[in-house]
XYZ file of C-alpha atoms in Angstrom:
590
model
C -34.479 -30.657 22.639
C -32.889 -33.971 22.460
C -29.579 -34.593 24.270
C -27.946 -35.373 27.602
C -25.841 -32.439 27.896
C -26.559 -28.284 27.106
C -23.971 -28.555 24.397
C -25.831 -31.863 22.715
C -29.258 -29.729 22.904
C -27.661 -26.884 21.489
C -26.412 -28.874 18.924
C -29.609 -30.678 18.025
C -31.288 -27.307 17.672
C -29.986 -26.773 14.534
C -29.129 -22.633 16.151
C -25.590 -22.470 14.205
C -27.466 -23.157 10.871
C -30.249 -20.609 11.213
C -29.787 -17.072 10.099
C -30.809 -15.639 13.316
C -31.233 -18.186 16.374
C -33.329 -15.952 18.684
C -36.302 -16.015 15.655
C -35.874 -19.528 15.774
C -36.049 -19.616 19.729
C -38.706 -17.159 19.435
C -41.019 -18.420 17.130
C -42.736 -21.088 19.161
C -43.207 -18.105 21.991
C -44.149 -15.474 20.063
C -47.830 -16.295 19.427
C -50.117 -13.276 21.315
C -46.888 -11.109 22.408
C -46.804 -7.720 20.608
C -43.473 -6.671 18.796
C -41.939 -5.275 22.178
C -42.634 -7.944 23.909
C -41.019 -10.484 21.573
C -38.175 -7.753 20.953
C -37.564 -7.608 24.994
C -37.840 -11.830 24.936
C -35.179 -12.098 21.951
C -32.714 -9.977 24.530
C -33.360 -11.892 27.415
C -32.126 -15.069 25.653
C -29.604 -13.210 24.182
C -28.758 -12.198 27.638
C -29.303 -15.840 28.553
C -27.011 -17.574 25.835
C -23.852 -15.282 26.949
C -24.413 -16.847 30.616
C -23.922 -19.907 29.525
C -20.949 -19.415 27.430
C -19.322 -17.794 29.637
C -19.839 -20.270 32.058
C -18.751 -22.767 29.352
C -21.759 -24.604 29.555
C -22.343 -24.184 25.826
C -19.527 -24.158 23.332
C -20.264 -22.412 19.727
C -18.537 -22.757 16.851
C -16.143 -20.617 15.201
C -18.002 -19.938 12.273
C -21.438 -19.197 14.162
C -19.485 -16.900 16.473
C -18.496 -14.982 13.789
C -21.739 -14.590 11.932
C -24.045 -14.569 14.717
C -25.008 -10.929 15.048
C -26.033 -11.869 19.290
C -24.418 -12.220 22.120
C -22.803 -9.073 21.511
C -20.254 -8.215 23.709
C -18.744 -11.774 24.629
C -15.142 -9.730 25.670
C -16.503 -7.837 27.826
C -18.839 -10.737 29.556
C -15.585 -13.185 29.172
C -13.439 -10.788 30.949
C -15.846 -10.349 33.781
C -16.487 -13.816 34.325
C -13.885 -16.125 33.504
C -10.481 -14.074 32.876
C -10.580 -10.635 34.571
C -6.475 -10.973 34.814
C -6.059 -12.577 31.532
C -8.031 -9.637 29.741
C -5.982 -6.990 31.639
C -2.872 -8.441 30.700
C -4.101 -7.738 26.945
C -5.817 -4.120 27.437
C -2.323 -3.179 29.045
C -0.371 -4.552 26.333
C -2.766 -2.614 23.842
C -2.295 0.480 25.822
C 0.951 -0.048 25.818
C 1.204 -0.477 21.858
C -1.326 2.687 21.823
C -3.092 0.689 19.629
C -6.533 2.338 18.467
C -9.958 1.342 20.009
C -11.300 -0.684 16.235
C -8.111 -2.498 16.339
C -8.243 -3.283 20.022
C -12.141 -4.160 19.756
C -11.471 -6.594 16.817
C -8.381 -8.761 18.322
C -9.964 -8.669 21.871
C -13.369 -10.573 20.391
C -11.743 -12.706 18.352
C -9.826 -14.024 21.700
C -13.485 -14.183 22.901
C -14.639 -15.834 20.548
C -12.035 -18.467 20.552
C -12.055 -19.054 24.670
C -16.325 -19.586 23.916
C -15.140 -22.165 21.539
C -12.427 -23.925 23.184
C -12.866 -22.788 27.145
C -10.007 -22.301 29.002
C -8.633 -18.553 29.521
C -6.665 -16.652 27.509
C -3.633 -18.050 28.510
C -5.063 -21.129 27.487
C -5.399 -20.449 23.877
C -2.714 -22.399 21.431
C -1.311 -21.687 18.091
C -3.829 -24.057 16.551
C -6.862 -22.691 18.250
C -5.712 -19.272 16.188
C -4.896 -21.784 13.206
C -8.861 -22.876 13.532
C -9.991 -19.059 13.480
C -7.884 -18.613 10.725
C -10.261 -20.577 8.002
C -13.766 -19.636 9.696
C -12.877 -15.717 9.657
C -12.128 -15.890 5.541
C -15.128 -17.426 4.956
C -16.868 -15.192 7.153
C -15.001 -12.511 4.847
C -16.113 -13.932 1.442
C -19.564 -14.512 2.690
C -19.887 -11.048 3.964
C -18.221 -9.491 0.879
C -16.338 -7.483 3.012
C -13.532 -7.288 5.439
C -14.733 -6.124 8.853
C -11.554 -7.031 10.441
C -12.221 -10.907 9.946
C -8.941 -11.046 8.918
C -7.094 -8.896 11.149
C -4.302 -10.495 12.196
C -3.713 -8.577 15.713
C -5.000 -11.024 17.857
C -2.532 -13.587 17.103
C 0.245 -11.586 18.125
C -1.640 -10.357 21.156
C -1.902 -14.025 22.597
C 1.001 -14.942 21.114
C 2.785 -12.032 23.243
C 1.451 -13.946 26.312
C 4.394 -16.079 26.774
C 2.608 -19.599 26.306
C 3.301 -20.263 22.364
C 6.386 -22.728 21.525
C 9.426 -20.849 19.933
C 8.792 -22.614 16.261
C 5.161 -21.009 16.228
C 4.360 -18.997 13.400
C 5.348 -15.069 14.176
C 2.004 -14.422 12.359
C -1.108 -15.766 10.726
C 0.163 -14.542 7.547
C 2.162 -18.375 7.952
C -1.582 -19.664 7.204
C -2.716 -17.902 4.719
C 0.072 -18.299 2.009
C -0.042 -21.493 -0.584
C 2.856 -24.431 0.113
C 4.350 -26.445 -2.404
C 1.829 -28.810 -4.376
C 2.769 -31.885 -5.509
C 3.308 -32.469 -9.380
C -0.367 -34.381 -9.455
C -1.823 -30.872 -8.035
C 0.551 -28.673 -10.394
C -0.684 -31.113 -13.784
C -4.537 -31.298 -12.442
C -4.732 -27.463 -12.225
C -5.121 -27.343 -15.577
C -8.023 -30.179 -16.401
C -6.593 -32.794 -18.700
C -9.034 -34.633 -20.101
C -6.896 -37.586 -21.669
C -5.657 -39.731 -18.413
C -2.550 -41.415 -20.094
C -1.345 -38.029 -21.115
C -2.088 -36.624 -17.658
C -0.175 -39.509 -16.299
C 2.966 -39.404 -18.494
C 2.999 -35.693 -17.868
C 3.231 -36.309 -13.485
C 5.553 -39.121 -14.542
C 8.240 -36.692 -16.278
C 7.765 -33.751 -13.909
C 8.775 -36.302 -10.984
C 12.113 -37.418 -12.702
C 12.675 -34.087 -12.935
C 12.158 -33.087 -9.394
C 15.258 -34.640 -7.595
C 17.278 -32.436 -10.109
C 15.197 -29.235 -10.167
C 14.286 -26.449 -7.725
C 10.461 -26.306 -7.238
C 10.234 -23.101 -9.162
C 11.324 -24.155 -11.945
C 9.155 -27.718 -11.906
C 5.948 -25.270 -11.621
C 6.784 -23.121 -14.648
C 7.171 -26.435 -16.016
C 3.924 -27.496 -15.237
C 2.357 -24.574 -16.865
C 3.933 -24.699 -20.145
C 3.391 -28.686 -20.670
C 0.132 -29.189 -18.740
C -1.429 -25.855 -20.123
C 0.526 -24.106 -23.078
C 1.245 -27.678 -24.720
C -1.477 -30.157 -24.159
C -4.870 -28.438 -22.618
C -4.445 -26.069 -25.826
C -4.359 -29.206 -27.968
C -7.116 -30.584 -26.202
C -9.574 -27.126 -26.687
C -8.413 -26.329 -30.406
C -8.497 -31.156 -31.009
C -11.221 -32.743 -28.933
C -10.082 -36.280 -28.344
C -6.386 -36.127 -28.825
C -4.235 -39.059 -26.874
C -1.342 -39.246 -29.087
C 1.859 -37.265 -28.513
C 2.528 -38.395 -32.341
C 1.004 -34.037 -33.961
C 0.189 -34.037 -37.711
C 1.986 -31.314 -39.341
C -0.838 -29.500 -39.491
C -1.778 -29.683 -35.711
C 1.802 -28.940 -35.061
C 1.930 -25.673 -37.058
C -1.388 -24.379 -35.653
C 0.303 -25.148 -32.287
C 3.540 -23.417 -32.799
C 1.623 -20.173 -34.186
C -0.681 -19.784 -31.213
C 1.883 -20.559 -28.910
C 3.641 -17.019 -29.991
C 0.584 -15.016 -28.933
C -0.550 -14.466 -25.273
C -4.226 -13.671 -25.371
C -5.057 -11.390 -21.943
C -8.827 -9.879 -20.842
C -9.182 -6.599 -19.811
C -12.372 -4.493 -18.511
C -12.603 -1.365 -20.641
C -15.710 0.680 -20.410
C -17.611 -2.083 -17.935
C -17.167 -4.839 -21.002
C -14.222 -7.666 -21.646
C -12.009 -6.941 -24.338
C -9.625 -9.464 -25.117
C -6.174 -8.000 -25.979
C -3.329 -9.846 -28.427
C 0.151 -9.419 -27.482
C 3.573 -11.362 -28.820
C 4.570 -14.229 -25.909
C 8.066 -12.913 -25.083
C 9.365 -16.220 -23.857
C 7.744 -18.277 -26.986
C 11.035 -19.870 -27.717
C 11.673 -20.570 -24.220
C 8.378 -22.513 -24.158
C 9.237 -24.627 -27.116
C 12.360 -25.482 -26.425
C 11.094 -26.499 -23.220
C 8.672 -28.951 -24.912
C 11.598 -29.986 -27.688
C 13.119 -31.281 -24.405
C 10.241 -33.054 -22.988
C 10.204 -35.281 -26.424
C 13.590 -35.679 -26.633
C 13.997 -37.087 -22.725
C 11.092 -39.165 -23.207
C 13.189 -40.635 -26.454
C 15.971 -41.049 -23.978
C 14.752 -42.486 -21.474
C 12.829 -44.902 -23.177
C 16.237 -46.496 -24.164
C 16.905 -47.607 -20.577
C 13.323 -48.323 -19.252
C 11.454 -49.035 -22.944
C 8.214 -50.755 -21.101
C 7.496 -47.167 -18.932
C 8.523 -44.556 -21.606
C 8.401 -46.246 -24.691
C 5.076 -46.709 -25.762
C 5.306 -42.466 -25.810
C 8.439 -41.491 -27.970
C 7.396 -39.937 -31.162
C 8.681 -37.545 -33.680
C 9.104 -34.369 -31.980
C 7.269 -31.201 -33.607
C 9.821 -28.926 -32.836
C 13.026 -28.740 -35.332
C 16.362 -27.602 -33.284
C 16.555 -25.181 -36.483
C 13.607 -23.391 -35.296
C 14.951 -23.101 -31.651
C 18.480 -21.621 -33.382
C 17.143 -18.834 -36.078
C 14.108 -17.854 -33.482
C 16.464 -17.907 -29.758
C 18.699 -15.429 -31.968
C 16.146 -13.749 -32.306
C 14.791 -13.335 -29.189
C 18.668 -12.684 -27.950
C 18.051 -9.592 -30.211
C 14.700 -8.299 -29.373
C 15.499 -8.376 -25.893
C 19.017 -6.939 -25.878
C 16.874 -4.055 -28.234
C 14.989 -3.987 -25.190
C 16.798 -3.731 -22.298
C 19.144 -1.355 -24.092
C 16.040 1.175 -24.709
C 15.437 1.015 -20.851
C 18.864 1.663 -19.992
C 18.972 4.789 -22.379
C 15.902 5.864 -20.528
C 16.681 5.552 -16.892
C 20.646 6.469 -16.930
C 20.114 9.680 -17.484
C 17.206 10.212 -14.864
C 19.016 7.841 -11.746
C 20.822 10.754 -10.462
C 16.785 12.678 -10.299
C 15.493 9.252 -8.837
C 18.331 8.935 -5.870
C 18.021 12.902 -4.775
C 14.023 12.783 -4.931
C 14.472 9.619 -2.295
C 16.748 11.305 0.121
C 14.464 14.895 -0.369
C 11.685 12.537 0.557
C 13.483 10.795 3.652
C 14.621 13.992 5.089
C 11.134 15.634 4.589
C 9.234 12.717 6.760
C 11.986 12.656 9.050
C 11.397 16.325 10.205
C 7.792 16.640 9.461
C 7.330 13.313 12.204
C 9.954 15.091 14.331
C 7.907 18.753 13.996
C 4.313 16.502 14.694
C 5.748 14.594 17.498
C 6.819 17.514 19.306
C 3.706 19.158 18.818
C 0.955 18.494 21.361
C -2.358 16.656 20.018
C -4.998 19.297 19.168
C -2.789 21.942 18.315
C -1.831 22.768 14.336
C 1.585 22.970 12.636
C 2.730 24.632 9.513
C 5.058 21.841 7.701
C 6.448 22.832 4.242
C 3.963 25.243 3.844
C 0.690 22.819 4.548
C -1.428 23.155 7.629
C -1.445 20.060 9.977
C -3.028 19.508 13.131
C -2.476 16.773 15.444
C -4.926 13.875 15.842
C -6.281 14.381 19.454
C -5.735 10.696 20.453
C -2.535 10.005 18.905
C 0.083 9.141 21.332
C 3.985 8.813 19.687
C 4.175 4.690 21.023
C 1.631 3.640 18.595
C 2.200 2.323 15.085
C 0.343 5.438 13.776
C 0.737 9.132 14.258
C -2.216 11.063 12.738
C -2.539 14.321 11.109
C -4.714 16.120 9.730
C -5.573 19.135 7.393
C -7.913 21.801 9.349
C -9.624 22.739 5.966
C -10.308 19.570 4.318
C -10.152 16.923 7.028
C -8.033 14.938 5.160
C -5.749 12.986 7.471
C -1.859 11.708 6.759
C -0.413 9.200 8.881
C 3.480 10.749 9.544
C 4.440 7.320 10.584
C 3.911 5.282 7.511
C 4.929 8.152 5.520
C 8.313 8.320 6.924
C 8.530 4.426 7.187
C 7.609 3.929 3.723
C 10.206 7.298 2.777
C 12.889 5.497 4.612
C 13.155 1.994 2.819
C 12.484 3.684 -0.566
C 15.926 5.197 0.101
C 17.688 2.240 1.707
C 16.075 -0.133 -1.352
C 17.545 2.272 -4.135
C 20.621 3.285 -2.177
C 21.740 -0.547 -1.403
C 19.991 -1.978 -5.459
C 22.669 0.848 -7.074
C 25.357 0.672 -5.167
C 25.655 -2.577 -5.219
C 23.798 -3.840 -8.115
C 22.266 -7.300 -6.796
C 18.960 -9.338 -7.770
C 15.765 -8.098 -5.811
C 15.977 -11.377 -4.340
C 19.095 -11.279 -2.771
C 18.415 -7.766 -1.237
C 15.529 -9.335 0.161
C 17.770 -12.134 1.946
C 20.882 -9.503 3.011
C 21.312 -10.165 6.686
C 23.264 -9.130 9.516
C 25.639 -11.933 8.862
C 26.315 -10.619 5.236
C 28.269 -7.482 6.732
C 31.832 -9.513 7.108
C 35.582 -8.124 7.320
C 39.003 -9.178 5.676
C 42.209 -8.407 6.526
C 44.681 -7.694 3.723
C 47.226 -10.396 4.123
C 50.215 -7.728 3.150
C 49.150 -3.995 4.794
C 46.946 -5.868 7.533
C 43.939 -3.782 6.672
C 40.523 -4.431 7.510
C 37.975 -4.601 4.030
C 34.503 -4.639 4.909
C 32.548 -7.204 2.493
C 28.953 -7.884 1.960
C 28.681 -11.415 1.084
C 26.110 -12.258 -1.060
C 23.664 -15.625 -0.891
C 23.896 -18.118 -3.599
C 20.446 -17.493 -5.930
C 20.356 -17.879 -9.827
C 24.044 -18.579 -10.031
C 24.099 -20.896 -6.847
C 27.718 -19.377 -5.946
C 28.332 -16.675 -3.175
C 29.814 -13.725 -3.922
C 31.745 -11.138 -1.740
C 31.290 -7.334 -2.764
C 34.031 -4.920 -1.351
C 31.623 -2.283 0.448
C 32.434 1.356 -0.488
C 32.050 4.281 1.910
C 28.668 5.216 0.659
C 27.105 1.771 1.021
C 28.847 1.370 4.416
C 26.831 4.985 5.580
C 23.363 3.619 3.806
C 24.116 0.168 5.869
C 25.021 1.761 8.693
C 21.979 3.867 8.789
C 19.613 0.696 8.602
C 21.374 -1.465 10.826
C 21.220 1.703 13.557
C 17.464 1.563 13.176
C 16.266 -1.916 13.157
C 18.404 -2.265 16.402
C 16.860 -3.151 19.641
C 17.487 -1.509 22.647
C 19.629 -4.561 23.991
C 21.633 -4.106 20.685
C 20.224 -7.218 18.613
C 19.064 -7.651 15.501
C 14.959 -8.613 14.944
C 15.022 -12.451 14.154
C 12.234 -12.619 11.210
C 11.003 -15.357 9.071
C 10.879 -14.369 5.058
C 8.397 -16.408 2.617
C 10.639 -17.623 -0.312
C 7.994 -16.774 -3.066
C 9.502 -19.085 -5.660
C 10.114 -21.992 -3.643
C 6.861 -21.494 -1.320
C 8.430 -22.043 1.583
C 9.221 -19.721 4.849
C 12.801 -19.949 5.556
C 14.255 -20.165 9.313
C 14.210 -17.051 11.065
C 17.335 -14.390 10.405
C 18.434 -11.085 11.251
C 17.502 -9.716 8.262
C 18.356 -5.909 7.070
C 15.248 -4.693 4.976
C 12.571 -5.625 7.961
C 10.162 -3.269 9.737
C 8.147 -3.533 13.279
C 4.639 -3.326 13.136
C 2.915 -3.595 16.323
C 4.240 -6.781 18.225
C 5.527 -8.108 15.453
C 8.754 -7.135 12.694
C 8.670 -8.075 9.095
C 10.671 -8.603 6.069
C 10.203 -6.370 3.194
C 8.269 -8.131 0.710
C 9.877 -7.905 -3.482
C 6.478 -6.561 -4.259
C 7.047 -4.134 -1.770
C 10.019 -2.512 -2.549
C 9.109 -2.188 -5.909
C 5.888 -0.078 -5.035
C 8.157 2.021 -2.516
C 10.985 2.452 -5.709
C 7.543 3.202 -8.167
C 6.091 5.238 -5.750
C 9.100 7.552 -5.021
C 9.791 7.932 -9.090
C 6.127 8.873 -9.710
C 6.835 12.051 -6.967
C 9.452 13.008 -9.860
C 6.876 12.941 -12.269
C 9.395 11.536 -14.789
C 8.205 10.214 -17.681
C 9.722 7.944 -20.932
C 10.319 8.322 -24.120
C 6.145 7.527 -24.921
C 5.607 9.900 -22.772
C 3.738 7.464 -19.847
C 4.976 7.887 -16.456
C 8.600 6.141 -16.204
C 8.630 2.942 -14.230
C 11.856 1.409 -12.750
C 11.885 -2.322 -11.434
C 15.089 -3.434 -9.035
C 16.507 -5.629 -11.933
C 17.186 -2.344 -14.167
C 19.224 -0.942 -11.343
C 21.162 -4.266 -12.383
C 21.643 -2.742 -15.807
C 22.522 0.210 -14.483
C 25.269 -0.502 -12.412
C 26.897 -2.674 -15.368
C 26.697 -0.126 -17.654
C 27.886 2.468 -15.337
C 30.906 0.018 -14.403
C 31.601 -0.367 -17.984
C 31.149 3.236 -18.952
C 33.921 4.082 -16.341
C 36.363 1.182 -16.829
C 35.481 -0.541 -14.146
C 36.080 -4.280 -13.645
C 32.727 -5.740 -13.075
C 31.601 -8.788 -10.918
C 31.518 -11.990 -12.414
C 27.968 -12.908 -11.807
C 27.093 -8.938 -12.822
C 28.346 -9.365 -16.791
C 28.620 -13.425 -17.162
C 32.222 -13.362 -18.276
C 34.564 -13.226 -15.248
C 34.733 -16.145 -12.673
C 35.422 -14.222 -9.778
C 35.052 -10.733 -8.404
C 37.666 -8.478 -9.316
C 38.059 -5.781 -6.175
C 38.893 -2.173 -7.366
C 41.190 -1.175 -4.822
């Protein structure tokens, strides 16, 4: 092979782009050797290969060393001949974590895999080395069609518990995998405008806009402009580059525009399904706007926006008689829902604690139960997994008839911030969002400035309103936040710093003690929206409630919104400001 160096004749073999290298080592030796022989030749360079990576003679890449399906084994040869201490260090803290052997198998070769890429030890390995392995192992995933642990994100946090890793690096790889801000060119190109002027007008207004505007609401702008608005002119009018509609295109517009068209698999074919666009309205009036800025502005700067203004399709008196409306159909709405789920709350909050206190004592009744031996536990069978030690993030059970296993840990986990999620959302009646954001900070005092009493206060982050808020915390919301702060506690008393992904903005904010966060392994975590509304959904469905349709019931955090307004009018109380939009500030009940 040509090349100076082992790593320049590897290179120039062309191994990393064959399916199998050892057939392609093989091949020129194989003539005259039966299919043992060759089979015994294909392990000795196997055997041969892992020498000289571990001696860092060769250096693979990422992507090969995932595929590849030889050298096996590169942990256990790295650990013997490069890092003995380094590899200890990480069985112990895996031991320590009682982490299981798939787990332990998958992070410790991906470390492998990285030191035969990079060299160096363990301790050696840097954030971006586990940035690198981050791309390679979700191709290897797609390619494969299947996880396999390419993915796992484990051995991150194992090297990452080594010491060696800045503070500001990443808590886990989930910091790579999630989607930042685009810019308003990648936000209008998403949706393939053909016509270039319009394209360019379009990133033109959505960047005047973006000094004043959050990014979330720029992107929904995008959307309804760049693909509600002008790509459905293009498909329906080949051609168009004129902002200037006939009536006629302008109509057909307007009616499609109240219809969202969705695709569904029913019986292995696509159906396409035909449903009113709830937020019509709110799409025209946003492009009612966009015309009447661009006649604005064209005032001041007539040579950028001028050449554009034209007579906008969209009358205000269709924006009054249809926003009406709308007001209607969705106060219809959200009225129906409240009739539905008032009545039921009371069922929802004592099915959450009956679930909390059941995990809590069937963990208790497994964990004092030695592994191998059975347990009756509200009348089912369990026995405990044989290798299931209490430090680990799991605790395994299983059913001596069927097999079936449970795993008591999740289960109580997952029972316990169901009922701190609907506990603190109707108590208190905040946004999703700003339950997600409560911190250890938000629990302030204030002393009465006549009696010199102490009021405890949750203060509230600024979100759709932009103004903080203080609520007055009652006795039973002071026991529910109690009762989380006492168990996301560390020994040495402090609160879990963690780092939450701001899924409108698409950004991860700085870390903070926050309240709704669990530990998983070596690493704690906020509560995701999505996921307390599966643990809210999932507790509900145990009622086996079901609406007026007769479906299964479904409550989202926002109705527990509803609920507490209507429950604070219903009982004559005064309400929060930013709870029923008429008050300015938050009127204590004392």
């Amino acid at each position: 092979m040509p090349g100076s160096t082992w790593q320049a004749r590897w290179t120039a073999s062309g191994a990393e782009h064959a399916a199998d290298w050892r057939i392609l080592a093989v091949t020129p030796l194989a003539a005259g050797r039966t299919e043992t022989a060759v089979s015994n030749l294909k392990s000795r360079f196997s055997r041969g290969l892992s020498v000289l990576i571990c001696a860092d003679v060769i250096r693979p890449s990422l992507g090969w060393l995932l595929a590849t399906p030889s050298p096996k084994n590169l942990a256990t040869a790295l650990a013997r001949s490069r890092d003995p201490q380094g590899f200890a260090v990480l069985n112990d803290q895996c031991q320590r974590l009682a982490v299981g052997d798939w787990a332990r198998g998958i992070a410790l070769a991906r470390i492998a895999m990285i030191m035969a890429g990079k060299g160096g030890r363990a301790i050696d390995i840097t954030a971006g080395d586990c940035i690198q392995m981050v791309q390679p192992a979700a191709e290897a995933t797609k390619a494969s069609g299947r996880d396999r642990g390419y993915r796992s994100a484990f051995f991150y946090q194992l090297v990452r518990s080594l010491g060696r890793f800045p503070d500001n690096a990443p808590a886990s790889t989930r910091a790579f995998h999630v989607h930042g801000q685009m810019s308003v060119e990648e936000m209008i190109d998403r949706y393939g405008i053909q016509c270039r002027p319009i394209r360019d007008l379009l990133v033109d207004y959505l960047r005047e806009l973006q000094a004043g505007s959050d990014y979330a609401t720029v992107l929904q702008l995008s959307y309804v402009l760049g693909k509600l608005f002008w790509r459905d002119l293009e498909l329906h009018h080949p051609g168009i580059a004129s902002l200037g509609l006939h009536h006629e295109v302008a109509a057909a517009w307007k009616l499609r525009m109240q219809v969202k068209t969705t695709t569904t698999v029913e019986g292995g074919e696509l159906v396409e399904r035909h449903t009113p666009r709830l937020s019509a309205i709110q799409h025209l009036g946003n492009v009612r706007t966009f015309y009447l800025d661009i006649a604005q502005w064209a005032a001041d700067d007539p040579a950028r926006w001028g050449p554009w203004v034209a007579v906008c399709p969209i009358r205000d008196g269709e924006l009054t008689s249809g926003r009406a409306k709308t007001a209607a159909a969705r106060k219809s709405r959200m009225d129906q829902r409240t009739r539905e789920r008032l009545p039921v709350l009371p069922t929802l909050v004592t099915a959450a604690e009956n679930r909390r206190q059941r995990a809590t004592q069937a963990l208790a009744a497994v964990l004092a139960t030695e592994p191998g031996r059975e347990i009756t536990i509200d009348g089912q069978a369990l026995r405990r997994a044989e290798h299931s030690p209490e430090s680990g993030t799991h605790l395994w059970a299983e059913d001596p008839a069927t097999c079936s296993r449970r795993d008591l840990k999740a289960e109580e986990r997952r029972a316990f911030w169901a009922w701190a999620s609907i506990e603190v959302l109707r108590l208190t009646g905040i946004r999703i969002e700003e339950l997600t954001e409560l911190s250890h900070h938000s629990l302030i005092q204030y002393r009465h400035a006549t009696t010199g009493e102490l009021i405890p206060l949750l203060q509230i982050t600024p979100s759709k309103t932009d103004a903080e808020r203080l609520l007055v915390i009652s006795p039973e919301l002071a026991d529910v936040l109690a009762t989380i702060v006492t168990r996301i506690r560390q020994p040495d008393g402090g609160i879990p710093l963690v780092s939450a992904y701001d899924y409108h903005e698409r950004i991860w904010n700085p870390p903070m003690p926050l309240l709704f966060q669990w530990h998983w392994r070596l690493e704690d975590r906020p509560l995701s929206p999505n996921m307390i509304r599966q643990l809210i959904n999932d507790t509900l469905a145990s009622t086996e409630l079901t609406g007026a349709s007769g479906a299964p019931l479904r409550v989202t955090p926002h109705d527990f919104r509803r609920l507490f307004i209507t429950d604070a009018e219903m009982s004559d109380v005064a309400a929060d400001a930013s709870f029923s939009g008429r008050r300015e500030r938050f009127l204590a009940g004392a």
